mmCIF file of C-alpha atoms in Angstrom:
data_model
loop_
_atom_site.group_PDB
_atom_site.id
_atom_site.type_symbol
_atom_site.label_atom_id
_atom_site.label_comp_id
_atom_site.label_asym_id
_atom_site.label_seq_id
_atom_site.Cartn_x
_atom_site.Cartn_y
_atom_site.Cartn_z
ATOM 1 C CA ALA A 1 5.325 8.184 -17.549
ATOM 2 C CA ASP A 2 3.785 8.634 -20.380
ATOM 3 C CA SER A 3 2.138 5.707 -20.376
ATOM 4 C CA PRO A 4 -1.671 6.534 -20.653
ATOM 5 C CA HIS A 5 -2.105 4.897 -17.067
ATOM 6 C CA ALA A 6 0.529 7.073 -15.863
ATOM 7 C CA GLU A 7 -2.376 9.506 -15.465
ATOM 8 C CA ALA A 8 -4.656 7.406 -14.263
ATOM 9 C CA TYR A 9 -1.990 7.206 -11.085
ATOM 10 C CA ARG A 10 -2.151 10.797 -11.032
ATOM 11 C CA VAL A 11 -5.148 11.875 -10.974
ATOM 12 C CA LEU A 12 -5.587 8.853 -7.248
ATOM 13 C CA ARG A 13 -2.797 11.093 -6.761
ATOM 14 C CA THR A 14 -4.521 14.634 -6.683
ATOM 15 C CA ASN A 15 -7.321 13.068 -5.167
ATOM 16 C CA ILE A 16 -5.378 11.345 -2.528
ATOM 17 C CA LEU A 17 -3.863 14.457 -1.362
ATOM 18 C CA PHE A 18 -6.751 16.789 -2.111
ATOM 19 C CA ALA A 19 -8.569 13.731 0.741
ATOM 20 C CA LEU A 20 -4.777 13.838 3.382
ATOM 21 C CA LYS A 21 -5.372 17.895 3.813
ATOM 22 C CA ASP A 22 -2.781 18.198 6.880
ATOM 23 C CA PRO A 23 -0.254 16.935 5.613
ATOM 24 C CA LYS A 24 0.779 15.249 8.616
ATOM 25 C CA LEU A 25 -1.372 12.136 7.537
ATOM 26 C CA ASN A 26 1.817 10.648 5.789
ATOM 27 C CA THR A 27 1.031 6.592 6.074
ATOM 28 C CA ILE A 28 -1.014 5.115 3.486
ATOM 29 C CA THR A 29 -1.984 1.330 2.628
ATOM 30 C CA ALA A 30 -4.527 -0.517 0.224
ATOM 31 C CA VAL A 31 -7.065 -2.439 1.223
ATOM 32 C CA SER A 32 -9.002 -4.918 -0.967
ATOM 33 C CA ALA A 33 -11.548 -7.913 -0.411
ATOM 34 C CA GLY A 34 -10.048 -10.332 -1.508
ATOM 35 C CA ALA A 35 -6.991 -11.463 -3.045
ATOM 36 C CA GLY A 36 -6.198 -10.545 -6.749
ATOM 37 C CA GLU A 37 -8.302 -7.050 -7.561
ATOM 38 C CA GLY A 38 -4.901 -5.113 -7.355
ATOM 39 C CA LYS A 39 -4.378 -3.762 -4.838
ATOM 40 C CA SER A 40 -0.466 -4.523 -4.958
ATOM 41 C CA THR A 41 -0.617 -2.948 -8.430
ATOM 42 C CA THR A 42 -2.053 0.370 -7.430
ATOM 43 C CA ILE A 43 -0.458 0.872 -4.304
ATOM 44 C CA PHE A 44 3.495 0.451 -6.103
ATOM 45 C CA ASN A 45 2.094 2.711 -8.878
ATOM 46 C CA LEU A 46 0.651 5.732 -6.652
ATOM 47 C CA ALA A 47 4.281 4.997 -4.471
ATOM 48 C CA THR A 48 5.772 5.292 -8.276
ATOM 49 C CA VAL A 49 4.301 8.661 -9.364
ATOM 50 C CA PHE A 50 4.553 10.707 -5.865
ATOM 51 C CA ALA A 51 8.350 10.103 -5.709
ATOM 52 C CA GLN A 52 8.417 10.670 -9.515
ATOM 53 C CA ASN A 53 6.917 14.134 -8.070
ATOM 54 C CA GLY A 54 10.373 14.642 -5.717
ATOM 55 C CA SER A 55 8.251 13.180 -2.923
ATOM 56 C CA ARG A 56 10.705 11.456 -1.030
ATOM 57 C CA VAL A 57 8.494 7.741 -0.611
ATOM 58 C CA ILE A 58 8.635 3.834 1.123
ATOM 59 C CA ILE A 59 6.725 1.276 0.038
ATOM 60 C CA VAL A 60 6.510 -1.600 2.567
ATOM 61 C CA ASP A 61 5.191 -5.051 1.547
ATOM 62 C CA SER A 62 3.572 -6.001 4.897
ATOM 63 C CA ASP A 63 1.626 -8.886 2.511
ATOM 64 C CA LEU A 64 3.271 -11.249 5.108
ATOM 65 C CA ARG A 65 1.818 -14.696 3.412
ATOM 66 C CA ARG A 66 2.119 -13.892 -0.589
ATOM 67 C CA PRO A 67 4.617 -10.774 -1.200
ATOM 68 C CA SER A 68 4.942 -9.923 -4.120
ATOM 69 C CA LEU A 69 6.322 -6.108 -4.475
ATOM 70 C CA HIS A 70 9.513 -7.917 -4.393
ATOM 71 C CA LYS A 71 8.917 -9.221 -7.963
ATOM 72 C CA ILE A 72 7.720 -5.969 -9.159
ATOM 73 C CA LEU A 73 11.068 -4.603 -8.351
ATOM 74 C CA LYS A 74 13.136 -8.130 -9.396
ATOM 75 C CA VAL A 75 15.269 -7.720 -6.244
ATOM 76 C CA SER A 76 15.627 -10.218 -2.876
ATOM 77 C CA ASN A 77 13.090 -10.726 -0.126
ATOM 78 C CA SER A 78 15.216 -12.383 1.986
ATOM 79 C CA VAL A 79 16.038 -10.756 4.848
ATOM 80 C CA GLY A 80 13.155 -7.001 5.307
ATOM 81 C CA LEU A 81 9.921 -6.473 7.639
ATOM 82 C CA THR A 82 9.344 -9.883 9.450
ATOM 83 C CA ASN A 83 13.126 -9.316 10.213
ATOM 84 C CA TYR A 84 13.364 -5.701 11.316
ATOM 85 C CA LEU A 85 10.442 -6.837 13.112
ATOM 86 C CA LEU A 86 11.466 -10.019 15.013
ATOM 87 C CA LYS A 87 14.264 -7.951 16.016
ATOM 88 C CA GLN A 88 17.735 -9.570 14.558
ATOM 89 C CA ASN A 89 18.527 -6.676 11.893
ATOM 90 C CA SER A 90 18.613 -2.693 11.194
ATOM 91 C CA LEU A 91 15.981 -0.242 10.201
ATOM 92 C CA GLU A 92 19.566 0.846 8.403
ATOM 93 C CA GLU A 93 19.873 -3.591 7.231
ATOM 94 C CA VAL A 94 16.751 -4.727 5.617
ATOM 95 C CA ILE A 95 15.958 -1.292 3.843
ATOM 96 C CA GLN A 96 16.424 -1.535 -0.575
ATOM 97 C CA THR A 97 17.071 2.179 -2.476
ATOM 98 C CA THR A 98 15.455 1.706 -5.940
ATOM 99 C CA PRO A 99 16.273 3.021 -9.452
ATOM 100 C CA LEU A 100 14.210 5.801 -8.544
ATOM 101 C CA ALA A 101 16.484 8.372 -6.101
ATOM 102 C CA THR A 102 14.247 9.288 -3.820
ATOM 103 C CA PHE A 103 12.028 5.826 -3.091
ATOM 104 C CA ASP A 104 13.292 2.982 -1.200
ATOM 105 C CA PHE A 105 11.730 0.468 -0.453
ATOM 106 C CA LEU A 106 11.294 -2.649 2.830
ATOM 107 C CA PRO A 107 10.071 -6.712 1.681
ATOM 108 C CA SER A 108 8.784 -8.567 3.269
ATOM 109 C CA GLY A 109 10.863 -10.894 4.462
ATOM 110 C CA LYS A 110 9.807 -13.837 4.836
ATOM 111 C CA LEU A 111 7.865 -15.222 8.416
ATOM 112 C CA PRO A 112 8.693 -17.893 10.322
ATOM 113 C CA SER A 113 5.760 -19.167 11.754
ATOM 114 C CA SER A 114 7.371 -17.480 14.822
ATOM 115 C CA SER A 115 6.080 -14.079 13.916
ATOM 116 C CA MET A 116 2.345 -14.904 13.120
ATOM 117 C CA GLY A 117 0.444 -11.948 15.134
ATOM 118 C CA VAL A 118 4.305 -9.176 14.424
ATOM 119 C CA LEU A 119 2.320 -6.164 12.263
ATOM 120 C CA SER A 120 0.351 -5.574 15.659
ATOM 121 C CA SER A 121 3.381 -5.672 17.712
ATOM 122 C CA ALA A 122 3.817 -2.546 20.106
ATOM 123 C CA GLN A 123 7.584 -3.346 17.473
ATOM 124 C CA MET A 124 5.462 -2.392 14.192
ATOM 125 C CA LYS A 125 3.802 0.850 15.440
ATOM 126 C CA GLU A 126 7.298 2.184 16.239
ATOM 127 C CA LEU A 127 8.031 1.515 12.923
ATOM 128 C CA ILE A 128 4.755 3.017 11.390
ATOM 129 C CA ARG A 129 6.059 6.715 13.715
ATOM 130 C CA ASP A 130 9.928 5.659 12.352
ATOM 131 C CA LEU A 131 8.868 5.633 8.905
ATOM 132 C CA LYS A 132 6.799 9.037 8.929
ATOM 133 C CA ARG A 133 9.659 11.026 9.601
ATOM 134 C CA ARG A 134 11.796 9.577 7.882
ATOM 135 C CA TYR A 135 10.055 9.706 4.670
ATOM 136 C CA ASP A 136 7.187 12.501 3.127
ATOM 137 C CA TYR A 137 4.930 9.168 2.360
ATOM 138 C CA VAL A 138 4.409 6.329 3.534
ATOM 139 C CA PHE A 139 2.424 3.309 1.848
ATOM 140 C CA PHE A 140 1.403 -0.026 2.656
ATOM 141 C CA ASP A 141 0.869 -3.738 1.422
ATOM 142 C CA SER A 142 -1.943 -4.887 3.088
ATOM 143 C CA PRO A 143 -3.054 -9.155 3.315
ATOM 144 C CA PRO A 144 -7.162 -9.271 1.452
ATOM 145 C CA ILE A 145 -7.968 -8.080 5.027
ATOM 146 C CA MET A 146 -11.729 -10.866 4.919
ATOM 147 C CA GLY A 147 -9.021 -13.466 5.224
ATOM 148 C CA VAL A 148 -6.611 -12.132 7.983
ATOM 149 C CA SER A 149 -6.543 -9.971 10.963
ATOM 150 C CA ASP A 150 -3.147 -8.118 9.509
ATOM 151 C CA ALA A 151 -5.294 -6.315 7.086
ATOM 152 C CA SER A 152 -6.965 -4.721 9.953
ATOM 153 C CA ILE A 153 -3.980 -3.895 12.182
ATOM 154 C CA LEU A 154 -2.913 -2.004 10.081
ATOM 155 C CA ALA A 155 -6.270 -0.298 8.207
ATOM 156 C CA SER A 156 -6.103 0.957 12.231
ATOM 157 C CA GLU A 157 -3.037 2.132 12.468
ATOM 158 C CA VAL A 158 -2.013 3.788 9.390
ATOM 159 C CA ASP A 159 -2.987 7.501 8.228
ATOM 160 C CA ALA A 160 -5.418 6.541 5.233
ATOM 161 C CA VAL A 161 -6.500 3.554 4.156
ATOM 162 C CA MET A 162 -7.712 3.317 0.113
ATOM 163 C CA GLN A 163 -9.900 0.265 -0.897
ATOM 164 C CA VAL A 164 -9.314 -1.382 -3.787
ATOM 165 C CA VAL A 165 -11.916 -2.718 -5.763
ATOM 166 C CA GLN A 166 -11.592 -5.423 -9.213
ATOM 167 C CA TYR A 167 -14.521 -4.336 -11.292
ATOM 168 C CA ARG A 168 -17.057 -7.419 -10.435
ATOM 169 C CA ARG A 169 -14.495 -10.194 -9.125
ATOM 170 C CA TYR A 170 -16.471 -10.747 -6.289
ATOM 171 C CA PRO A 171 -19.089 -9.959 -4.747
ATOM 172 C CA GLN A 172 -21.105 -7.074 -4.314
ATOM 173 C CA PRO A 173 -21.382 -8.164 -0.293
ATOM 174 C CA MET A 174 -17.851 -8.602 0.145
ATOM 175 C CA THR A 175 -16.843 -5.548 -0.609
ATOM 176 C CA ILE A 176 -19.571 -3.855 0.993
ATOM 177 C CA ARG A 177 -18.324 -6.103 4.646
ATOM 178 C CA ALA A 178 -14.731 -5.330 3.541
ATOM 179 C CA LYS A 179 -15.222 -2.067 4.385
ATOM 180 C CA GLN A 180 -16.956 -2.356 7.188
ATOM 181 C CA MET A 181 -14.104 -4.208 8.594
ATOM 182 C CA ILE A 182 -12.551 -0.868 8.085
ATOM 183 C CA GLU A 183 -14.433 1.047 9.564
ATOM 184 C CA LYS A 184 -15.133 -1.279 12.608
ATOM 185 C CA VAL A 185 -11.296 -0.601 13.350
ATOM 186 C CA GLY A 186 -11.187 2.900 12.982
ATOM 187 C CA GLY A 187 -9.393 3.186 9.888
ATOM 188 C CA ASN A 188 -9.936 6.324 7.897
ATOM 189 C CA LEU A 189 -11.584 4.670 4.801
ATOM 190 C CA LEU A 190 -10.615 7.228 1.810
ATOM 191 C CA GLY A 191 -11.907 6.307 -0.381
ATOM 192 C CA ILE A 192 -12.816 3.216 -3.340
ATOM 193 C CA VAL A 193 -10.761 2.312 -6.921
ATOM 194 C CA LEU A 194 -12.438 0.710 -8.928
ATOM 195 C CA ASN A 195 -9.912 -1.305 -10.554
ATOM 196 C CA ASN A 196 -9.530 -3.435 -14.302
ATOM 197 C CA ILE A 197 -12.220 -2.039 -16.019
ATOM 198 C CA SER A 198 -12.607 -2.805 -19.451
ATOM 199 C CA MET A 199 -12.684 1.037 -21.647
ATOM 200 C CA ALA A 200 -14.500 1.136 -24.598
ATOM 201 C CA SER A 201 -12.687 1.602 -27.538
ATOM 202 C CA ASP A 202 -13.862 5.181 -28.340
ATOM 203 C CA GLU A 203 -12.296 8.048 -27.163
ATOM 204 C CA ASN A 204 -14.795 10.763 -27.114
ATOM 205 C CA TYR A 205 -15.694 7.637 -24.765
ATOM 206 C CA TYR A 206 -12.356 7.844 -22.165
ATOM 207 C CA TYR A 207 -13.879 11.650 -21.395
#
């Protein structure tokens, strides 16, 4: 909570709240054009600062192919979102608690080949509606938007989308294409998070 990075996420939280305006808009996903831009870290830390502020939050790992949030939390990924969507487990059975009292976690679960396309199912829409009612804020981690259809489906289903761009990692046209894909599916793009910029060592530069 007192690291210099935490302040950046608190600023991001404030900006998102200003952009959302309506408290009924409470489901948010982070997308990026390619892998390794810091999307999972960004959405996880953002969810954490919301929880530290007293909001009841859940983070859902919907990156079914390369889930990473369970590693950050050091918990099992053996059952989760896929099991719920395939009607193998109830929601109560797949949601995990975390050391933060107001912060719950829904891991991705294992990805059987039969579950391709589960994110576009009616069951997924129902899950989003259910979590909207249960929590103040619902955060979804998603796969890179350029590679698979899952991320654009998710972007169209949730209330708000933020695009994470790692500074100079991918060519600019790829970043622009990702933004266009969000808009094409009707996603509500709140804005861009520019990640991993090397701040100069001069403290005045920070301000």
